[in-house]
Amino acid sequence: CLFNKMDNMKKYLLIIFIIPCLIFTKSLTYGEINLVMDKIFKQHIEFEDFDETLVSRSLKVYIDNFDSMKIYLLADEVSSYLDLSSKKAKKVLKSIKDNEFLAFIELDDLFQKAILRAKDFRQKFIKEIIGKKIVADQEYTKNVAFAKDLDELYQRQKAVILNFFENQQKRSIIDTDEKEYKVFNLLEKKLKRSENRYLINEEGNLKENQISTNILKAFAKSLDAHTYFFSEDEAIDMRTSLEKQFEGVGLVLTESIDGVIVSGIIKNSPAEQSGVLKEGDIIVQINGKNTKGLSFDEVMSLMKSKDTSDIHLGFKRLLKNDQTYSYWNLKLTKQAISMDDQRLTCSYEPFADGIIAKLSLKSFYENSNGVTSEKDIKKAINSLKKDAQIKGLVLDLRDNSGGFLSQAIKVAGLFIKNGVVVISKSSKKDIRYLRTLDSSAFYNGPLIILTSKMSASASEIVAAALQDFGVALVVGDETTFGKGSIQYQTVTDKNADYFYKVTVGKYYTVSGRTTQIEGVRADINVPSEYSCYTVGERYLEYPLKSDTVKAAYKDNLSDLDGKIRMWFKQNYLPNLQKKVTFWQKMVPILKENSKVRLEKDLDFQNFLKKQENVKAKLNSQTLNIEYKNYGQEDIQMSEAVNILKDMIFIEAEKRKVSGF
């Protein structure tokens, strides 16, 4: 239902959260760094080339990427890189242009020394804590600046180790020296995953591939909050997240003190179909190779091997006596797996002579097998309609961090007729109008979009567009995340030479507003569990500024010409979605009803008390406000449904008055 070559828009994504995987499989050279950056600069919304600003930013990002917790480096070791003079910035800029990257290579030498120093600290400290109960000093866990001296640095690293031990004790009983050593070895493995990106290899050389990748990550991140360079394995993870499908056996793995264990089994996968595996099973062998002593990345590399479609796995499982293990082997065949548990979920509750539908969408997905978020929503609504009349609908986007822009437009198009859903503006100030083309809405009853501070990107497009047209009310945290930028990405192109996403523009809804920084403001505030946390675009490094463009409710078709413009005049404009004002006029009444309900709701009042405790803890304070357990039901969803019931009643009264 989209215009303007929307198939090409599949390459535009607005997703926030990335889980990095630190296995580098594509070898990069210094000579390719500027080649990749030239590709990124040609598309970036703001920067066209390196300048002194980007030089300063990239050095800061390079240091932050290595030591974000500020537990490796001393202040006087990095001050000259963080406070660049104009003269030094120009020198670094010339080095970048000459493909030499001298400042970054100097920093890598510093990083290597810092890692070796940290390893010495850890070996010294482990002798102090084995068999003793020591609690982490919280003063050294929230580090804003780099350590002033070695003693402070030592205390910070000690706090990291103690916190790790405390977290492991919450998961399992650590009651012997042997188990404590296992915990320390697990921590060493986890730290090794990140530290190996900067350490010399067996031949005594820092791999050019590693440093080139690290530099590209810093360069990309210095442009804005959402431009990013991916290793090949990171790209695979990102692609899986976007498309909700992958090829494999369906095991979710994690590291534990006993090795790499099964932490989850994906539904309808070969692993589940085997009927043998359970969470907690320990992998001991992969295709004949013993996994003892292997890092998590090495185990994952064996699991992802493309040499064969079959994987021969060896497992062990702790028996009920907690002293002996059972061992067995299992052959699993890889297959295309759809991550159905991460797609749309649907439920409902009876109301009057019908039902209230509740649809929860975690992302805006689309894959080559024809699975899309739009189709899943249509299928769910049609299925519910078969059994009962849908009196109202809640679209839950609280944890939806984004996805494909094309899917956001199609999902919004289910609830409106013809109209502009998104206006995009590129670095060249080109304006594009992305429309939905349908003479009628797929669903046009009372509608609530449920949001939180974690609703971002594509979810903000949908919430803002439907709010602008007046066909839905937004309920949730005061505002959403605030990401209003558009990224072009090569991640979904398996044959791409390099994997990156780059910010190419900003989007605006039909009213001309962007959600950048400001987010989507709720019509009725019902706080979520995220309400007390400081999250959002404004808190990220180098976010784009917020602005506006001209509204497009009337849609003058200014971006179209010739025969296509004539077709739109005849077939599109006559059924253009008009702005609905009724629900916005009802907001004061609905808001007051909600306020009265929540003031009397004991579960919600207990929730607020818990939030006060969380706020205090975040500020290193202790309130210890007493509250009973809440959460037997989803309080926010429950109130959204109550507001929807009010809307249904108001609409019914309106129909009586108007004689329908």
XYZ file of C-alpha atoms in Angstrom:
660
model
C 0.000 0.000 0.000
C 3.005 2.293 -0.261
C 4.273 4.658 -2.919
C 7.720 5.894 -3.957
C 9.541 2.586 -4.414
C 8.953 1.368 -0.884
C 10.728 -1.912 -1.690
C 13.965 0.073 -1.625
C 13.013 1.474 1.776
C 13.667 -1.967 3.297
C 17.228 -0.735 3.602
C 16.140 2.033 5.938
C 15.928 0.996 9.555
C 15.315 2.725 12.817
C 16.434 0.252 15.398
C 18.198 1.223 18.693
C 19.643 -1.597 20.605
C 22.620 -3.646 19.314
C 24.115 -6.722 20.999
C 27.768 -6.863 19.922
C 29.576 -10.063 19.024
C 33.332 -9.708 19.046
C 34.374 -12.238 16.420
C 35.995 -10.614 13.396
C 35.755 -12.734 10.283
C 36.354 -10.159 7.546
C 39.936 -8.953 7.389
C 40.297 -5.177 7.154
C 43.359 -3.109 6.318
C 44.337 0.467 7.118
C 43.890 1.301 3.457
C 40.196 0.415 3.615
C 39.347 2.728 6.516
C 39.005 5.888 4.434
C 37.350 3.898 1.654
C 34.567 2.844 4.013
C 34.286 6.316 5.519
C 33.947 7.863 2.051
C 30.888 5.665 1.495
C 29.441 6.780 4.827
C 30.232 10.475 4.298
C 28.465 10.465 0.912
C 25.209 9.601 2.656
C 25.488 11.221 6.073
C 22.963 13.901 6.947
C 25.485 16.343 8.428
C 29.171 15.601 7.784
C 30.766 15.301 4.338
C 34.369 14.730 5.428
C 36.685 14.645 8.430
C 37.318 17.903 10.224
C 38.821 18.936 13.567
C 35.493 18.376 15.345
C 35.336 14.757 14.183
C 38.989 14.218 15.048
C 38.341 15.238 18.660
C 35.147 13.212 18.847
C 36.680 10.079 17.337
C 39.607 10.034 19.763
C 37.180 10.402 22.672
C 34.961 7.616 21.287
C 38.007 5.418 20.671
C 38.982 5.751 24.326
C 35.384 5.314 25.535
C 34.915 2.192 23.413
C 37.921 0.666 25.133
C 37.294 1.883 28.690
C 33.649 2.922 29.051
C 33.635 1.948 32.760
C 36.883 3.873 33.372
C 38.603 0.954 35.077
C 41.711 0.610 32.885
C 43.163 4.071 32.230
C 44.491 6.931 34.346
C 43.469 10.534 33.763
C 47.000 11.703 32.970
C 47.407 8.900 30.404
C 44.547 10.113 28.206
C 44.276 13.848 28.934
C 46.392 14.862 25.920
C 44.049 12.919 23.621
C 40.861 14.224 25.194
C 41.908 17.898 25.284
C 43.317 18.402 21.804
C 44.829 21.711 20.808
C 43.968 22.964 17.324
C 47.545 22.274 16.255
C 47.426 18.641 17.386
C 43.948 18.150 15.894
C 45.272 19.269 12.503
C 48.212 16.880 12.861
C 45.882 13.962 13.628
C 43.630 14.997 10.721
C 46.579 14.890 8.316
C 47.564 11.471 9.647
C 44.038 10.195 8.928
C 44.131 11.587 5.391
C 47.490 9.873 4.852
C 46.088 6.507 6.038
C 48.550 6.433 8.939
C 46.241 6.799 12.001
C 49.230 7.395 14.284
C 47.278 8.728 17.288
C 45.071 5.641 17.325
C 48.047 3.305 17.093
C 49.621 5.186 20.025
C 46.428 4.687 22.001
C 46.427 0.979 21.200
C 49.906 0.711 22.691
C 48.572 2.458 25.808
C 45.537 0.128 25.906
C 47.729 -2.967 25.767
C 49.794 -1.779 28.715
C 46.598 -0.925 30.640
C 45.186 -4.416 30.026
C 48.364 -6.106 31.249
C 48.311 -3.863 34.323
C 44.674 -4.781 34.977
C 45.485 -8.490 34.693
C 48.212 -8.073 37.310
C 45.721 -6.268 39.575
C 43.182 -9.070 39.164
C 45.706 -11.792 40.001
C 46.742 -9.847 43.090
C 43.188 -9.222 44.239
C 41.889 -12.762 43.692
C 44.318 -13.942 46.398
C 42.702 -11.458 48.788
C 39.088 -12.486 48.266
C 39.081 -16.301 47.944
C 37.426 -17.701 51.061
C 36.541 -14.259 52.421
C 33.370 -12.202 52.355
C 34.183 -8.746 51.014
C 31.503 -6.330 49.768
C 32.159 -3.971 46.861
C 32.728 -0.328 47.744
C 29.964 1.456 45.791
C 32.099 4.596 45.648
C 34.124 2.924 42.911
C 31.270 1.543 40.800
C 29.963 4.781 39.250
C 32.965 6.377 37.602
C 32.394 9.691 35.847
C 36.045 10.649 35.368
C 39.202 8.613 34.886
C 41.128 7.523 37.984
C 43.646 9.989 39.399
C 46.186 7.397 40.572
C 46.955 3.680 40.631
C 45.389 3.113 44.036
C 42.042 4.479 42.865
C 42.314 2.407 39.673
C 42.976 -0.704 41.767
C 39.909 -0.024 43.930
C 37.733 0.363 40.844
C 38.828 -2.972 39.425
C 38.324 -4.602 42.798
C 34.740 -3.275 42.826
C 34.097 -4.758 39.366
C 35.252 -8.210 40.505
C 33.242 -8.086 43.743
C 30.083 -7.014 41.931
C 30.547 -9.869 39.482
C 30.914 -12.337 42.372
C 27.785 -10.954 44.057
C 25.762 -11.335 40.847
C 26.959 -14.908 40.379
C 25.968 -15.741 43.958
C 22.423 -14.649 43.146
C 22.334 -17.256 40.353
C 23.942 -20.218 42.090
C 25.453 -21.250 45.399
C 29.150 -20.328 45.542
C 30.197 -22.042 48.757
C 33.679 -23.464 48.107
C 37.061 -22.078 47.107
C 36.870 -24.189 43.947
C 33.601 -22.554 42.891
C 35.012 -19.107 43.679
C 37.953 -19.834 41.375
C 35.444 -20.906 38.709
C 33.670 -17.564 39.071
C 36.957 -15.731 38.662
C 37.826 -17.814 35.584
C 34.417 -16.981 34.092
C 35.059 -13.271 34.663
C 38.478 -13.617 33.042
C 36.866 -15.197 29.974
C 34.312 -12.396 29.702
C 36.950 -9.699 30.073
C 39.162 -11.486 27.570
C 36.466 -11.144 24.903
C 36.762 -7.357 24.932
C 40.435 -7.129 25.852
C 41.509 -9.331 22.937
C 40.383 -6.604 20.541
C 43.396 -4.613 21.686
C 46.020 -7.219 22.618
C 48.880 -8.448 20.461
C 48.520 -11.821 18.775
C 50.735 -14.875 19.043
C 53.242 -13.421 16.561
C 53.650 -10.352 18.736
C 51.762 -8.006 16.413
C 48.489 -6.190 16.870
C 46.277 -7.475 14.101
C 45.691 -4.829 11.430
C 42.169 -6.178 11.075
C 41.397 -5.508 14.742
C 42.756 -1.988 14.898
C 41.134 -1.086 11.559
C 37.770 -2.298 12.864
C 38.213 -0.414 16.129
C 39.074 2.801 14.266
C 36.088 2.459 11.933
C 33.781 1.945 14.898
C 35.101 5.140 16.504
C 34.894 7.149 13.269
C 31.313 6.045 12.578
C 30.117 6.638 16.127
C 31.660 10.126 16.166
C 29.290 11.280 13.393
C 26.081 10.911 15.408
C 24.352 8.682 17.921
C 23.147 6.102 15.379
C 25.797 5.765 12.694
C 27.627 2.488 13.286
C 30.161 0.135 11.709
C 29.636 -3.619 12.198
C 31.897 -6.607 12.067
C 30.503 -9.435 9.946
C 29.291 -11.346 12.999
C 27.619 -8.273 14.445
C 25.878 -7.826 11.094
C 24.540 -11.389 11.275
C 23.112 -10.725 14.746
C 21.588 -7.447 13.564
C 20.070 -9.106 10.491
C 18.512 -11.786 12.664
C 16.999 -9.148 14.927
C 15.486 -7.290 11.986
C 14.176 -10.241 10.017
C 13.154 -12.513 12.918
C 14.646 -15.515 11.188
C 18.006 -17.252 10.931
C 19.569 -20.567 9.991
C 20.628 -22.738 12.905
C 19.549 -25.370 15.404
C 17.677 -23.103 17.838
C 19.928 -23.098 20.899
C 20.390 -19.962 22.990
C 23.744 -20.203 24.754
C 25.421 -18.348 27.583
C 28.548 -18.637 29.708
C 28.445 -19.994 33.247
C 30.999 -21.131 35.806
C 30.596 -24.654 34.395
C 31.157 -23.674 30.771
C 28.861 -22.762 27.871
C 25.321 -23.817 28.753
C 21.905 -23.888 27.109
C 19.986 -20.880 28.424
C 17.040 -21.144 26.050
C 15.515 -23.264 23.287
C 13.677 -21.577 20.426
C 10.211 -22.885 19.624
C 9.761 -25.099 16.559
C 13.527 -25.440 16.155
C 15.565 -28.667 15.683
C 16.716 -28.337 19.304
C 13.121 -28.288 20.586
C 11.996 -31.006 18.183
C 14.717 -33.317 19.514
C 12.818 -33.476 22.802
C 16.098 -34.117 24.604
C 17.667 -30.794 25.532
C 16.916 -28.749 28.626
C 18.000 -25.371 29.922
C 21.186 -25.772 31.947
C 22.667 -28.507 29.761
C 26.410 -27.972 29.286
C 28.060 -28.241 25.859
C 31.207 -30.364 26.059
C 31.837 -31.164 22.394
C 31.061 -29.699 18.959
C 31.735 -31.729 15.821
C 34.305 -33.824 17.654
C 36.123 -30.857 19.247
C 36.295 -30.644 23.039
C 34.976 -27.268 24.259
C 36.825 -27.297 27.581
C 38.933 -24.180 27.841
C 37.384 -22.578 24.759
C 36.112 -19.026 24.961
C 32.453 -18.257 24.347
C 33.355 -16.710 20.980
C 35.252 -19.839 19.961
C 32.260 -22.021 20.871
C 29.928 -19.741 18.896
C 32.289 -19.856 15.933
C 32.102 -23.675 15.944
C 28.295 -23.519 16.189
C 28.120 -21.157 13.211
C 30.433 -23.251 11.018
C 29.252 -23.312 7.405
C 31.168 -26.471 6.545
C 28.181 -28.736 7.127
C 24.447 -28.514 7.711
C 24.693 -31.045 10.560
C 26.102 -30.281 14.010
C 27.220 -33.153 16.248
C 26.962 -31.982 19.851
C 28.075 -33.541 23.116
C 26.309 -32.540 26.349
C 26.440 -33.211 30.043
C 23.711 -32.631 32.618
C 23.990 -32.430 36.377
C 21.871 -35.166 37.954
C 19.512 -34.631 40.856
C 22.134 -35.517 43.447
C 24.151 -32.453 42.273
C 27.303 -34.567 42.277
C 27.342 -36.643 39.091
C 26.663 -35.903 35.429
C 24.977 -37.760 32.610
C 26.594 -37.540 29.150
C 25.159 -37.989 25.652
C 25.635 -37.010 22.002
C 23.078 -35.524 19.653
C 23.033 -34.689 15.940
C 21.024 -31.626 14.931
C 20.451 -30.393 11.373
C 20.383 -26.666 10.727
C 17.256 -25.183 9.237
C 15.650 -21.798 8.680
C 14.090 -20.820 11.999
C 11.416 -18.190 12.414
C 11.620 -16.428 15.775
C 7.880 -16.606 16.344
C 8.156 -15.829 20.046
C 9.538 -12.397 19.133
C 6.753 -11.572 16.712
C 3.300 -10.165 17.462
C 1.470 -11.526 20.491
C -2.284 -11.268 20.743
C -4.800 -11.487 23.587
C -8.235 -10.120 24.407
C -10.750 -9.681 27.177
C -14.552 -9.710 27.004
C -16.345 -6.371 27.153
C -20.054 -5.660 26.718
C -21.216 -7.711 23.719
C -17.730 -7.970 22.220
C -14.058 -7.932 23.128
C -11.143 -5.575 23.651
C -8.137 -6.670 21.606
C -4.584 -6.328 22.943
C -1.768 -6.604 20.401
C 1.850 -6.441 21.563
C 4.468 -5.662 18.901
C 8.149 -5.749 19.940
C 9.606 -4.583 16.614
C 8.755 -3.831 12.986
C 10.038 -6.883 11.144
C 10.099 -8.225 7.603
C 11.891 -11.179 6.047
C 12.305 -12.964 2.731
C 9.708 -15.594 3.644
C 6.949 -12.998 3.610
C 6.700 -12.667 7.388
C 5.919 -9.046 8.306
C 4.548 -7.188 11.300
C 1.755 -5.698 9.150
C 0.545 -9.128 8.001
C 0.689 -10.487 11.542
C -1.498 -7.640 12.821
C -4.045 -8.100 10.034
C -4.120 -11.836 10.660
C -4.633 -11.316 14.408
C -7.461 -8.811 13.915
C -9.200 -11.029 11.358
C -8.900 -14.015 13.689
C -10.440 -12.104 16.592
C -13.242 -10.760 14.390
C -14.359 -14.316 13.591
C -15.369 -14.946 17.198
C -16.528 -11.544 18.430
C -16.904 -7.888 17.605
C -13.811 -5.856 18.437
C -15.095 -2.931 20.497
C -11.654 -1.391 20.998
C -7.970 -2.134 20.437
C -4.724 -1.515 22.356
C -1.529 -1.607 20.288
C 1.274 -2.149 22.804
C 4.591 -0.634 21.654
C 6.202 -0.205 25.086
C 9.354 -2.238 24.414
C 9.403 -1.687 20.671
C 12.808 -0.268 19.765
C 12.240 0.025 16.020
C 12.738 -1.933 12.832
C 11.976 -1.358 9.159
C 10.577 2.041 8.211
C 8.509 0.416 5.466
C 6.751 -1.725 8.066
C 6.086 1.252 10.340
C 4.283 2.955 7.453
C 2.301 -0.163 6.604
C 1.269 -0.712 10.221
C 0.173 2.922 10.583
C -1.707 2.501 7.301
C -3.916 -0.180 8.860
C -5.631 2.485 10.962
C -6.034 5.359 8.469
C -7.111 5.887 4.862
C -4.931 7.478 2.170
C -2.424 9.928 3.570
C 1.131 10.932 4.352
C 2.552 8.904 7.217
C 6.167 10.045 7.109
C 7.937 13.070 5.672
C 11.685 12.579 5.321
C 14.364 15.237 4.879
C 17.857 14.277 3.720
C 21.232 15.984 4.049
C 20.523 17.813 0.788
C 17.242 19.078 2.288
C 15.296 16.930 -0.181
C 11.747 16.302 1.035
C 10.059 12.957 0.404
C 6.502 12.008 1.304
C 5.886 8.378 2.213
C 2.219 7.544 1.901
C -0.237 4.812 2.657
C -2.638 4.021 -0.179
C -5.934 2.522 0.887
C -9.389 4.006 0.507
C -10.462 2.612 3.899
C -8.853 1.782 7.233
C -8.452 -1.892 8.108
C -9.560 -1.026 11.671
C -11.236 2.266 12.579
C -12.660 1.756 16.090
C -11.448 3.205 19.421
C -7.664 2.806 19.492
C -4.934 3.293 22.096
C -1.209 3.189 21.421
C 0.557 2.111 24.624
C 4.098 3.500 24.909
C 7.021 3.887 27.286
C 10.401 5.608 27.405
C 11.760 2.573 25.555
C 9.430 3.013 22.567
C 11.731 4.280 19.839
C 12.166 4.858 16.120
C 9.569 3.022 14.062
C 7.260 2.722 17.078
C 7.419 6.506 17.493
C 6.501 6.955 13.826
C 3.357 4.890 14.287
C 2.375 6.514 17.596
C 2.992 10.073 16.346
C 1.277 9.551 12.975
C -1.902 8.074 14.466
C -1.900 10.738 17.166
C -1.508 13.462 14.507
C -4.449 12.152 12.502
C -6.460 11.910 15.726
C -7.506 8.293 15.211
C -5.706 7.085 18.354
C -4.739 8.290 21.811
C -1.256 7.685 23.167
C -1.098 6.315 26.725
C 2.101 5.673 28.688
C 5.192 7.441 29.996
C 5.223 11.203 29.562
C 7.301 10.825 26.424
C 8.935 8.148 24.270
C 12.657 7.703 23.528
C 13.026 10.514 20.989
C 14.779 8.971 17.978
C 13.663 10.776 14.843
C 16.480 9.915 12.453
C 16.561 7.552 9.483
C 19.415 5.160 8.793
C 20.494 3.522 5.561
C 22.045 0.135 6.259
C 23.895 -2.621 4.449
C 23.276 -5.196 7.178
C 20.470 -7.009 5.350
C 22.625 -7.335 2.226
C 24.505 -10.575 2.889
C 26.888 -9.840 0.016
C 27.845 -6.314 1.090
C 31.575 -5.565 1.183
C 31.184 -3.703 4.483
C 28.405 -3.603 7.049
C 27.312 -0.268 8.469
C 24.334 1.947 9.104
C 24.500 5.665 8.512
C 22.091 8.447 9.415
C 20.800 9.841 6.120
C 17.928 12.008 7.254
C 15.248 12.867 9.771
C 11.622 11.909 9.647
C 8.552 13.983 10.423
C 4.927 12.984 10.731
C 2.049 14.535 8.805
C 1.867 17.501 11.220
C 5.449 18.419 10.335
C 6.873 17.550 13.749
C 9.790 15.241 14.359
C 10.099 12.981 17.368
C 13.838 13.711 17.482
C 14.816 14.524 21.093
C 11.240 15.355 22.154
C 9.705 11.952 21.463
C 5.929 11.388 21.384
C 4.108 12.917 24.327
C 1.381 10.786 25.880
C -2.156 12.131 25.787
C -2.699 10.390 29.127
C 0.276 9.674 31.367
C 0.332 6.205 32.921
C 3.974 5.625 33.939
C 5.801 2.404 33.130
C 8.604 0.659 35.024
C 11.050 2.757 32.958
C 9.625 6.088 34.113
C 12.246 6.739 36.797
C 15.234 5.971 34.572
C 17.216 8.550 32.622
C 16.896 7.174 29.099
C 16.311 8.785 25.746
C 17.915 10.309 22.684
C 18.828 13.514 24.496
C 21.166 11.542 26.758
C 23.116 9.934 23.908
C 26.325 11.365 22.505
C 26.069 13.587 19.416
C 22.282 13.472 18.833
C 20.814 15.461 15.937
C 18.843 18.591 16.718
C 15.050 18.756 16.636
C 13.220 20.855 14.031
C 9.996 20.935 11.998
C 8.782 20.976 8.384
C 5.539 22.090 6.773
C 2.488 19.950 7.602
C 1.086 17.691 4.861
C -2.504 16.933 5.874
C -3.760 18.303 2.529
C -0.935 16.657 0.564
C -0.350 18.880 -2.466
C 1.583 16.084 -4.215
C 4.537 18.453 -4.666
C 6.989 15.558 -5.055
C 5.040 14.013 -7.935
C 4.683 14.990 -11.576
C 3.350 13.760 -14.888
C 0.972 10.832 -15.179
C 1.611 9.592 -11.664
C 0.504 12.962 -10.252
C -2.680 12.774 -12.318
C -3.359 9.242 -11.013
C -2.986 10.439 -7.443
C -5.361 13.342 -8.028
C -8.013 10.976 -9.327
C -7.566 7.977 -7.034
C -5.765 9.143 -3.902
C -6.948 12.634 -2.962
C -10.717 11.843 -2.977
C -10.191 9.379 -0.111
C -7.614 11.374 1.834
C -7.616 10.781 5.598
C -9.011 13.825 7.393
C -7.751 14.911 10.788
C -10.084 13.601 13.512
C -10.534 15.984 16.449
C -13.112 14.100 18.518
C -10.776 12.052 20.732
C -8.471 14.955 21.474
C -11.516 16.901 22.724
C -12.310 13.984 25.024
C -8.798 13.838 26.536
C -9.599 16.060 29.584
C -12.503 13.781 30.580
C -10.526 10.600 29.944
C -7.525 11.958 31.814
C -9.611 12.878 34.869
C -11.306 9.460 34.911
C -7.897 7.787 34.760
C -6.535 9.959 37.564
C -9.436 9.061 39.863
C -9.080 5.353 39.096
C -5.339 5.265 39.695
C -5.599 7.171 42.965
C -7.864 4.389 44.256
C -5.881 1.538 42.707
C -3.802 -0.090 45.476
C -1.630 -1.957 42.979
C -0.779 1.268 41.189
C -0.063 3.152 44.438
C 2.271 0.327 45.488
C 3.919 0.589 42.091
C 4.557 4.302 42.693
C 6.131 3.491 46.058
C 8.448 1.010 44.434
C 9.397 3.646 41.866
C 10.352 6.032 44.668
C 12.690 3.387 46.065
C 14.225 2.869 42.632
C 14.758 6.615 42.186
C 16.453 6.833 45.553
C 18.721 3.909 44.725
C 19.664 5.519 41.421
C 20.716 8.597 43.392
C 22.709 6.457 45.852
C 20.107 7.004 48.562
C 17.927 4.643 50.574
C 14.264 5.347 51.350
C 12.980 1.865 52.224
C 9.376 2.846 51.562
C 7.263 -0.199 52.326
C 5.080 -1.586 49.576
C 3.267 -4.824 48.885
C 4.020 -6.994 45.893
C 2.483 -5.620 42.746
C 2.522 -6.903 39.214
C 0.012 -9.732 39.503
C -1.341 -8.002 36.439
C 0.069 -5.536 33.950
C -0.947 -2.284 35.626
C -0.196 -0.084 32.638
C -2.069 -2.327 30.220
C -4.924 -2.635 32.701
C -5.360 1.141 32.839
C -5.026 1.451 29.054
C -7.935 -0.990 28.760
C -9.947 1.035 31.300
C -9.340 4.204 29.285
C -10.379 2.325 26.166
C -13.616 1.262 27.874
C -14.318 4.928 28.607
C -13.700 5.708 24.924
C -16.069 2.941 23.846
C -18.771 4.286 26.168
C -18.258 7.858 24.944
C -18.439 6.730 21.325
C -21.656 4.797 22.022
C -23.209 7.872 23.646
C -22.186 9.979 20.660
C -23.911 7.537 18.315
C -27.124 7.735 20.370
C -27.108 11.530 20.281
C -26.351 11.686 16.556
C -29.071 9.113 15.797
C -26.814 6.411 14.312
